[in-house]
Short mmCIF file of C-alpha atoms and ligand atoms in Angstrom, two decimals:
data_model
loop_
_atom_site.label_atom_id
_atom_site.label_comp_id
_atom_site.label_asym_id
_atom_site.label_seq_id
_atom_site.Cartn_x
_atom_site.Cartn_y
_atom_site.Cartn_z
CA UNK A 83 -12.84 -48.88 -6.35
CA UNK A 84 -9.84 -46.63 -6.63
CA UNK A 85 -10.63 -45.08 -9.97
CA UNK A 86 -13.61 -43.03 -10.98
CA UNK A 87 -15.58 -43.70 -14.13
CA UNK A 88 -16.15 -40.84 -16.49
CA UNK A 89 -19.72 -41.60 -17.48
CA UNK A 90 -19.78 -39.59 -20.70
CA UNK A 91 -16.80 -41.35 -22.26
CA UNK A 92 -16.65 -44.38 -19.99
CA UNK A 93 -12.99 -43.74 -19.35
CA UNK A 94 -10.98 -44.09 -16.19
CA UNK A 95 -10.31 -40.69 -14.75
CA UNK A 96 -7.68 -39.55 -12.33
CA UNK A 97 -8.74 -36.28 -10.73
CA UNK A 98 -6.02 -33.71 -10.02
CA UNK A 99 -7.06 -33.62 -6.35
CA UNK A 100 -9.77 -35.82 -4.89
CA UNK A 101 -11.39 -33.73 -2.17
CA UNK A 102 -14.44 -36.01 -2.12
CA UNK A 103 -12.35 -39.02 -1.07
CA UNK A 104 -10.82 -36.99 1.75
CA UNK A 105 -14.28 -35.82 2.86
CA UNK A 106 -15.55 -39.39 3.05
CA UNK A 107 -12.72 -40.26 5.44
CA UNK A 108 -13.69 -37.53 7.96
CA UNK A 109 -17.39 -37.14 7.15
CA UNK A 110 -19.05 -37.93 10.48
CA UNK A 111 -16.62 -35.83 12.51
CA UNK A 112 -16.99 -32.88 10.14
CA UNK A 113 -20.77 -32.99 10.04
CA UNK A 114 -20.96 -33.15 13.83
CA UNK A 115 -18.65 -30.13 14.17
CA UNK A 116 -20.61 -28.13 11.58
CA UNK A 117 -23.84 -28.97 13.35
CA UNK A 118 -22.35 -27.70 16.62
CA UNK A 119 -21.60 -24.37 14.97
CA UNK A 120 -25.22 -24.14 13.80
CA UNK A 121 -26.55 -25.06 17.23
CA UNK A 122 -24.31 -22.51 18.94
CA UNK A 123 -25.57 -19.86 16.50
CA UNK A 124 -22.18 -18.14 16.79
CA UNK A 125 -20.79 -18.01 13.33
CA UNK A 126 -17.72 -15.76 13.45
CA UNK A 127 -14.70 -16.12 15.76
CA UNK A 128 -15.10 -17.15 19.43
CA UNK A 129 -13.31 -19.61 21.76
CA UNK A 130 -13.06 -22.36 19.11
CA UNK A 131 -11.22 -19.94 16.84
CA UNK A 132 -8.69 -19.13 19.56
CA UNK A 133 -8.22 -22.82 20.23
CA UNK A 134 -7.49 -23.55 16.57
CA UNK A 135 -5.09 -20.59 16.47
CA UNK A 136 -3.20 -21.98 19.46
CA UNK A 137 -3.05 -25.42 17.88
CA UNK A 138 -1.82 -24.14 14.53
CA UNK A 139 0.77 -21.88 16.21
CA UNK A 140 2.04 -24.85 18.22
CA UNK A 141 2.11 -26.96 15.06
CA UNK A 142 4.27 -24.36 13.30
CA UNK A 143 6.49 -23.85 16.36
CA UNK A 144 5.61 -20.17 16.85
CA UNK A 145 3.96 -18.07 19.57
CA UNK A 146 1.00 -16.71 17.63
CA UNK A 147 -1.38 -17.58 14.84
CA UNK A 148 -3.98 -15.06 13.67
CA UNK A 149 -6.73 -16.73 11.65
CA UNK A 150 -8.02 -14.82 8.64
CA UNK A 151 -10.42 -15.21 5.74
CA UNK A 152 -7.74 -15.99 3.11
CA UNK A 153 -4.06 -16.29 2.35
CA UNK A 154 -4.29 -13.12 0.29
CA UNK A 155 -5.57 -11.26 3.37
CA UNK A 156 -2.69 -12.74 5.39
CA UNK A 157 -0.12 -11.33 2.95
CA UNK A 158 -1.90 -7.97 2.91
CA UNK A 159 -2.02 -7.74 6.72
CA UNK A 160 1.62 -8.86 7.00
CA UNK A 161 2.67 -5.87 4.91
CA UNK A 162 0.32 -3.53 6.83
CA UNK A 163 1.78 -4.77 10.13
CA UNK A 164 5.27 -3.83 8.89
CA UNK A 165 3.97 -0.37 7.82
CA UNK A 166 5.00 -0.89 4.22
CA UNK A 167 3.45 1.52 1.73
CA UNK A 168 3.94 3.86 -1.22
CA UNK A 169 7.57 4.41 -2.21
CA UNK A 170 8.67 1.09 -0.70
CA UNK A 171 9.92 -1.91 -2.65
CA UNK A 172 9.18 -5.51 -1.72
CA UNK A 173 11.27 -8.24 -3.31
CA UNK A 174 9.54 -11.49 -4.23
CA UNK A 175 9.40 -14.06 -7.03
CA UNK A 176 7.29 -14.03 -10.20
CA UNK A 177 7.01 -17.83 -9.91
CA UNK A 178 4.04 -17.83 -7.56
CA UNK A 179 0.30 -17.46 -7.39
CA UNK A 180 -0.63 -13.87 -8.22
CA UNK A 181 -1.75 -13.10 -4.64
CA UNK A 182 1.87 -12.79 -3.49
CA UNK A 183 2.16 -9.70 -5.69
CA UNK A 184 -1.39 -8.42 -5.10
CA UNK A 185 -0.64 -7.86 -1.42
CA UNK A 186 2.35 -5.65 -2.29
CA UNK A 187 0.16 -3.63 -4.65
CA UNK A 188 -2.67 -3.38 -2.08
CA UNK A 189 -0.42 -1.39 0.28
CA UNK A 190 0.78 0.82 -2.59
CA UNK A 191 4.33 -0.56 -2.60
CA UNK A 192 6.23 -1.78 -5.70
CA UNK A 193 6.82 -5.49 -6.28
CA UNK A 194 10.36 -6.31 -7.42
CA UNK A 195 10.62 -9.77 -8.95
CA UNK A 196 13.78 -11.84 -8.82
CA UNK A 197 14.50 -15.12 -10.54
CA UNK A 198 14.36 -18.56 -8.95
CA UNK A 199 16.92 -21.29 -8.55
CA UNK A 200 16.32 -23.82 -11.35
CA UNK A 201 16.50 -26.92 -9.14
CA UNK A 202 14.77 -25.65 -5.99
CA UNK A 203 12.33 -23.46 -7.92
CA UNK A 204 12.38 -20.95 -5.07
CA UNK A 205 13.94 -17.47 -4.70
CA UNK A 206 17.58 -17.34 -5.79
CA UNK A 207 19.60 -15.85 -2.89
CA UNK A 208 22.14 -14.45 -5.37
CA UNK A 209 19.44 -12.70 -7.38
CA UNK A 210 17.88 -11.43 -4.16
CA UNK A 211 21.11 -9.84 -3.03
CA UNK A 212 21.55 -8.06 -6.37
CA UNK A 213 18.01 -6.61 -6.23
CA UNK A 214 18.25 -4.95 -2.81
CA UNK A 215 18.09 -1.14 -2.83
CA UNK A 216 17.73 1.45 -0.04
CA UNK A 217 13.96 1.28 -0.71
CA UNK A 218 13.66 -2.47 -0.10
CA UNK A 219 11.40 -2.84 2.94
CA UNK A 220 10.55 -6.56 2.91
CA UNK A 221 11.44 -9.85 1.22
CA UNK A 222 8.76 -12.45 0.45
CA UNK A 223 10.19 -15.87 -0.43
CA UNK A 224 7.58 -18.42 -1.53
CA UNK A 225 7.79 -22.07 -0.47
CA UNK A 226 6.62 -23.15 -3.91
CA UNK A 227 4.91 -26.52 -4.43
CA UNK A 228 5.56 -27.33 -0.76
CA UNK A 229 9.36 -26.96 -1.03
CA UNK A 230 10.89 -24.58 1.54
CA UNK A 231 12.92 -21.73 0.07
CA UNK A 232 16.63 -21.62 0.91
CA UNK A 233 16.00 -19.81 4.18
CA UNK A 234 19.52 -19.82 5.66
CA UNK A 235 21.00 -17.90 2.75
CA UNK A 236 17.96 -15.65 2.32
CA UNK A 237 17.92 -14.90 6.04
CA UNK A 238 21.65 -14.08 6.12
CA UNK A 239 21.12 -11.50 3.37
CA UNK A 240 18.02 -10.09 5.09
CA UNK A 241 19.81 -9.74 8.43
CA UNK A 242 22.82 -8.11 6.82
CA UNK A 243 20.56 -5.43 5.30
CA UNK A 244 18.12 -5.24 8.21
CA UNK A 245 15.13 -6.17 6.02
CA UNK A 246 12.25 -8.29 7.43
CA UNK A 247 11.19 -11.53 5.75
CA UNK A 248 7.56 -12.51 5.18
CA UNK A 249 7.26 -16.19 4.27
CA UNK A 250 4.59 -17.10 1.75
CA UNK A 251 3.86 -20.56 3.16
CA UNK A 252 0.47 -20.92 1.43
CA UNK A 253 1.62 -24.14 -0.27
CA UNK A 254 3.77 -25.57 2.48
CA UNK A 255 1.88 -26.30 5.73
CA UNK A 256 4.14 -28.62 7.72
CA UNK A 257 7.17 -28.50 5.39
CA UNK A 258 10.52 -28.40 7.17
CA UNK A 259 13.78 -26.64 6.39
CA UNK A 260 16.77 -27.95 8.36
CA UNK A 261 14.37 -29.74 10.69
CA UNK A 262 12.22 -26.69 11.50
CA UNK A 263 8.71 -26.17 10.19
CA UNK A 264 8.04 -23.26 7.84
CA UNK A 265 6.16 -20.42 9.48
CA UNK A 266 9.00 -19.58 11.86
CA UNK A 267 11.69 -18.33 9.47
CA UNK A 268 10.50 -14.78 8.97
CA UNK A 269 9.07 -11.92 10.96
CA UNK A 270 5.66 -13.10 9.72
CA UNK A 271 4.50 -16.13 7.71
CA UNK A 272 1.33 -16.36 5.64
CA UNK A 273 -0.80 -19.44 5.10
CA UNK A 274 -3.82 -20.14 2.91
CA UNK A 275 -6.50 -22.68 3.80
CA UNK A 276 -8.10 -22.61 0.36
CA UNK A 277 -9.79 -26.02 -0.14
CA UNK A 278 -7.09 -27.46 -2.42
CA UNK A 279 -4.15 -26.56 -0.15
CA UNK A 280 -2.44 -29.22 2.02
CA UNK A 281 -4.56 -27.96 4.93
CA UNK A 282 -7.79 -26.83 3.30
CA UNK A 283 -11.00 -25.38 4.70
CA UNK A 284 -14.50 -25.93 3.29
CA UNK A 285 -14.53 -22.42 1.91
CA UNK A 286 -12.03 -19.57 2.19
CA UNK A 287 -9.49 -19.32 4.98
CA UNK A 288 -5.99 -18.19 5.85
CA UNK A 289 -3.74 -17.25 8.74
CA UNK A 290 -0.55 -15.49 9.62
CA UNK A 291 1.96 -16.70 12.18
CA UNK A 292 4.53 -14.70 14.13
CA UNK A 293 6.60 -14.72 17.30
CA UNK A 294 6.12 -10.97 17.71
CA UNK A 295 3.47 -10.01 20.29
CA UNK A 296 2.86 -6.52 18.87
CA UNK A 297 2.46 -7.83 15.31
CA UNK A 298 -0.03 -10.46 16.49
CA UNK A 299 -2.02 -7.79 18.34
CA UNK A 300 -1.99 -5.43 15.37
CA UNK A 301 -3.06 -8.19 12.97
CA UNK A 302 -5.92 -9.19 15.32
CA UNK A 303 -7.06 -5.60 15.42
CA UNK A 304 -6.75 -4.99 11.66
CA UNK A 305 -8.70 -8.13 10.74
CA UNK A 306 -11.63 -6.92 12.87
CA UNK A 307 -12.06 -3.34 11.62
CA UNK A 308 -9.22 -2.08 13.84
CA UNK A 309 -11.54 -1.74 16.82
CA UNK A 310 -9.92 -1.19 20.21
CA UNK A 311 -13.41 -1.09 21.63
CA UNK A 312 -16.60 -1.94 19.80
CA UNK A 313 -17.38 0.80 17.24
CA UNK A 314 -14.19 2.73 18.02
CA UNK A 315 -11.69 2.40 15.18
CA UNK A 316 -8.00 3.25 15.57
CA UNK A 317 -6.86 3.05 11.94
CA UNK A 318 -8.14 1.83 8.58
CA UNK A 319 -9.07 -1.79 9.19
CA UNK A 320 -10.65 -4.71 7.33
CA UNK A 321 -13.16 -7.48 7.71
CA UNK A 322 -10.70 -10.36 7.37
CA UNK A 323 -12.14 -12.66 10.05
CA UNK A 324 -12.46 -16.40 9.55
CA UNK A 325 -15.91 -17.93 10.00
CA UNK A 326 -16.42 -20.72 12.51
CA UNK A 327 -17.44 -23.36 10.01
CA UNK A 328 -13.91 -23.09 8.66
CA UNK A 329 -12.32 -23.18 12.11
CA UNK A 330 -14.32 -26.33 12.90
CA UNK A 331 -13.21 -28.11 9.72
CA UNK A 332 -9.59 -26.97 10.04
CA UNK A 333 -9.30 -28.15 13.65
CA UNK A 334 -10.34 -31.64 12.54
CA UNK A 335 -8.06 -31.65 9.51
CA UNK A 336 -5.03 -30.29 11.38
CA UNK A 337 -4.92 -33.56 13.35
CA UNK A 338 -4.49 -35.44 10.06
CA UNK A 339 -2.10 -33.04 8.35
CA UNK A 340 1.13 -34.87 9.21
CA UNK A 341 -0.21 -38.23 8.10
CA UNK A 342 -1.64 -36.75 4.87
CA UNK A 343 1.67 -35.00 4.19
CA UNK A 344 3.51 -38.29 4.80
CA UNK A 345 1.32 -39.97 2.18
CA UNK A 346 2.11 -37.15 -0.27
CA UNK A 347 5.83 -37.73 0.36
CA UNK A 348 5.36 -41.43 -0.38
CA UNK A 349 3.33 -40.67 -3.54
CA UNK A 350 6.05 -38.29 -4.74
CA UNK A 351 8.69 -40.98 -4.12
CA UNK A 352 6.55 -43.36 -6.14
CA UNK A 353 6.38 -40.96 -9.12
CA UNK A 354 10.15 -40.38 -8.83
CA UNK A 355 10.88 -44.11 -8.87
CA UNK A 356 8.57 -44.91 -11.77
CA UNK A 357 9.67 -41.95 -13.90
CA UNK A 358 13.36 -41.98 -13.14
CA UNK A 359 14.42 -43.24 -16.56
CA UNK A 360 12.02 -41.05 -18.50
CA UNK A 361 12.84 -37.96 -20.53
CA UNK A 362 10.93 -35.71 -18.12
CA UNK A 363 12.77 -33.49 -15.70
CA UNK A 364 11.64 -34.50 -12.22
CA UNK A 365 11.66 -32.41 -9.03
CA UNK A 366 15.02 -32.47 -7.24
CA UNK A 367 15.36 -33.85 -3.73
CA UNK A 368 17.23 -31.68 -1.19
CA UNK A 369 18.54 -33.19 2.01
CA UNK A 370 17.99 -29.92 3.93
CA UNK A 371 14.27 -29.80 3.04
CA UNK A 372 11.22 -31.89 3.86
CA UNK A 373 8.94 -30.95 1.00
CA UNK A 374 5.19 -31.53 1.53
CA UNK A 375 4.42 -31.82 -2.19
CA UNK A 376 1.56 -29.41 -2.59
CA UNK A 377 2.23 -29.99 -6.28
CA UNK A 378 4.35 -32.62 -8.01
CA UNK A 379 5.68 -30.67 -11.00
CA UNK A 380 7.62 -32.26 -13.84
CA UNK A 381 9.11 -30.31 -16.74
CA UNK A 382 8.67 -31.25 -20.39
CA UNK A 383 9.74 -29.72 -23.69
CA UNK A 384 6.33 -29.91 -25.36
CA UNK A 385 4.22 -29.50 -22.28
CA UNK A 386 0.94 -28.70 -23.99
CA UNK A 387 1.07 -31.84 -26.11
CA UNK A 388 1.94 -34.04 -23.14
CA UNK A 389 -0.88 -32.44 -21.19
CA UNK A 390 -3.27 -33.19 -24.02
CA UNK A 391 -2.22 -36.87 -24.18
CA UNK A 392 -2.88 -37.20 -20.45
CA UNK A 393 -6.21 -35.46 -20.77
CA UNK A 394 -7.22 -37.91 -23.52
CA UNK A 395 -6.35 -40.72 -21.11
CA UNK A 396 -8.70 -39.18 -18.53
CA UNK A 397 -5.94 -37.74 -16.37
CA UNK A 398 -6.32 -34.24 -14.99
CA UNK A 399 -3.17 -32.16 -14.63
CA UNK A 400 -2.50 -28.60 -13.53
CA UNK A 401 -0.30 -25.71 -14.65
CA UNK A 402 1.40 -23.86 -11.80
CA UNK A 403 1.76 -21.45 -13.44
CA UNK A 404 1.31 -20.92 -17.19
CA UNK A 405 2.35 -17.24 -17.10
CA UNK A 406 4.73 -15.71 -14.54
CA UNK A 407 3.55 -12.71 -12.55
CA UNK A 408 5.97 -10.22 -14.16
CA UNK A 409 4.42 -10.95 -17.59
CA UNK A 410 0.79 -10.71 -16.47
CA UNK A 411 -1.27 -7.97 -18.11
CA UNK A 412 -2.11 -6.56 -14.67
CA UNK A 413 1.58 -5.83 -14.12
CA UNK A 414 2.45 -4.54 -17.60
CA UNK A 415 2.88 -1.09 -16.03
CA UNK A 416 5.97 -2.33 -14.17
CA UNK A 417 7.75 -2.65 -17.52
CA UNK A 418 9.11 -6.21 -17.27
CA UNK A 419 9.75 -8.13 -20.49
CA UNK A 420 10.11 -11.74 -21.50
CA UNK A 421 13.77 -12.61 -20.93
CA UNK A 422 14.04 -10.67 -17.66
CA UNK A 423 13.58 -13.79 -15.50
CA UNK A 424 14.73 -16.68 -17.73
CA UNK A 425 14.57 -19.49 -15.17
CA UNK A 426 11.04 -18.51 -14.09
CA UNK A 427 9.89 -18.19 -17.70
CA UNK A 428 11.34 -21.58 -18.68
CA UNK A 429 9.59 -23.26 -15.76
CA UNK A 430 6.26 -21.64 -16.68
CA UNK A 431 6.65 -22.87 -20.26
CA UNK A 432 7.56 -26.43 -19.27
CA UNK A 433 5.78 -27.13 -15.96
CA UNK A 434 3.16 -29.83 -15.64
CA UNK A 435 1.58 -30.65 -12.28
CA UNK A 436 0.69 -34.33 -11.96
CA UNK A 437 -2.27 -35.51 -9.86
CA UNK A 438 -1.27 -35.23 -6.22
CA UNK A 439 -3.17 -35.73 -3.00
CA UNK A 440 -3.16 -38.03 0.00
CA UNK A 441 -5.94 -39.98 -1.69
CA UNK A 442 -4.03 -40.82 -4.85
CA UNK A 443 -3.90 -44.61 -5.25
CA UNK A 444 -1.19 -46.89 -6.67
CA UNK A 445 -3.48 -47.69 -9.59
CA UNK A 446 -3.93 -44.02 -10.36
CA UNK A 447 -0.18 -43.39 -10.24
CA UNK A 448 0.37 -46.29 -12.66
CA UNK A 449 -2.22 -44.81 -15.01
CA UNK A 450 -0.48 -41.42 -14.92
CA UNK A 451 2.95 -42.97 -15.48
CA UNK A 452 1.85 -45.11 -18.41
CA UNK A 453 0.15 -42.13 -20.07
CA UNK A 454 3.37 -40.13 -19.60
CA UNK A 455 5.39 -42.94 -21.17
CA UNK A 456 2.97 -43.04 -24.10
CA UNK A 457 3.31 -39.27 -24.54
CA UNK A 458 7.11 -39.55 -24.55
CA UNK A 459 7.17 -42.40 -27.07
C1 PLP B 159 -3.08 -20.00 -2.55
C2 PLP B 159 -1.95 -19.06 -2.48
C3 PLP B 159 -2.09 -17.75 -1.98
C4 PLP B 159 -3.42 -17.10 -1.70
O1 PLP B 159 -4.22 -17.76 -0.82
P1 PLP B 159 -5.84 -17.55 -0.89
O2 PLP B 159 -6.27 -18.23 0.38
O3 PLP B 159 -6.32 -18.23 -2.11
O4 PLP B 159 -6.11 -16.10 -0.86
C5 PLP B 159 -0.95 -16.98 -1.85
N1 PLP B 159 0.26 -17.43 -2.21
C6 PLP B 159 0.43 -18.67 -2.72
C7 PLP B 159 1.80 -19.12 -3.08
C8 PLP B 159 -0.67 -19.52 -2.88
O5 PLP B 159 -0.49 -20.74 -3.40
#
């Protein structure tokens, strides 16, 4: 049965992401791999970790992957590897998960937020160019919702000013820009393997990718307490290692990633077809991008009411994100105000993430679409 019954209200429910359905499809392989980790009694790093790193690097089309314990750690280490610190500015977007900004704050640098392009919903190259100062030491575009940022234009600006790019690819495993997978457009790229991501662990996980041998070495050292030799520490390091249960699960899931992403693409096309005549603003298709649809985000005038109607119909939705980073209380000290980033703010006010996963069925999509039509009526 494709739909789940909500026992309390006896209503059909469509979960936002159905991780249980995905688990059922790989259950025996996963349990065997987890048992092997237990039997080996080696729980952190090891040969299996290196193997997964090689596989993920090859998947992304880069030389190195350094596995880590989260995407947040990946962003933090990326900035550490570029020696960014107090007095430096890092340009990014406020239309992202907060961790993009946290990493900049962790190294003592100042986040500078620029607005997004309304259709792509990623960093506006024009706004980026206007925000560059002599203190700008890195640029972090975010491939939001699985849609690659406009990397050709962003890269041209970065090269012209000699500023490195760090890709935040936490939502875009496998997405392509002009035929090339994300993860190879900057000096460093950062991935998250949080359970709900397109490639998700069974716990916390992340990685950075790079083509630079010295950066890969430095990141490997920093994630493991910066030890050149056991108990000899060269600089301030971290415990950012990934545990082997996660490596085991990720190695299995990586084999399925392309087929799961292809199903997401088909599901997104299905939403687009069924909603094309509606009053909702749908995501735009770009011929230079292969989006992997981490989120399928529509925009509506009275978002909260629409969300409520869907909730009443047993349909879970998400908000990515209800408040942009520059207006978060944690960043009040930066002095941004509502109105500073109008495109970002409008998207936060109007965004609604529809159920999206490789396990979403035709029936579930129909239920979502009919609830949306009812809300619009
Ligand atoms: C999930 C996410 C992160 C952080 O990853 P964690 O693994 O949760 O630390 C960073 N940036 C973006 C855009 C994300 O979606």
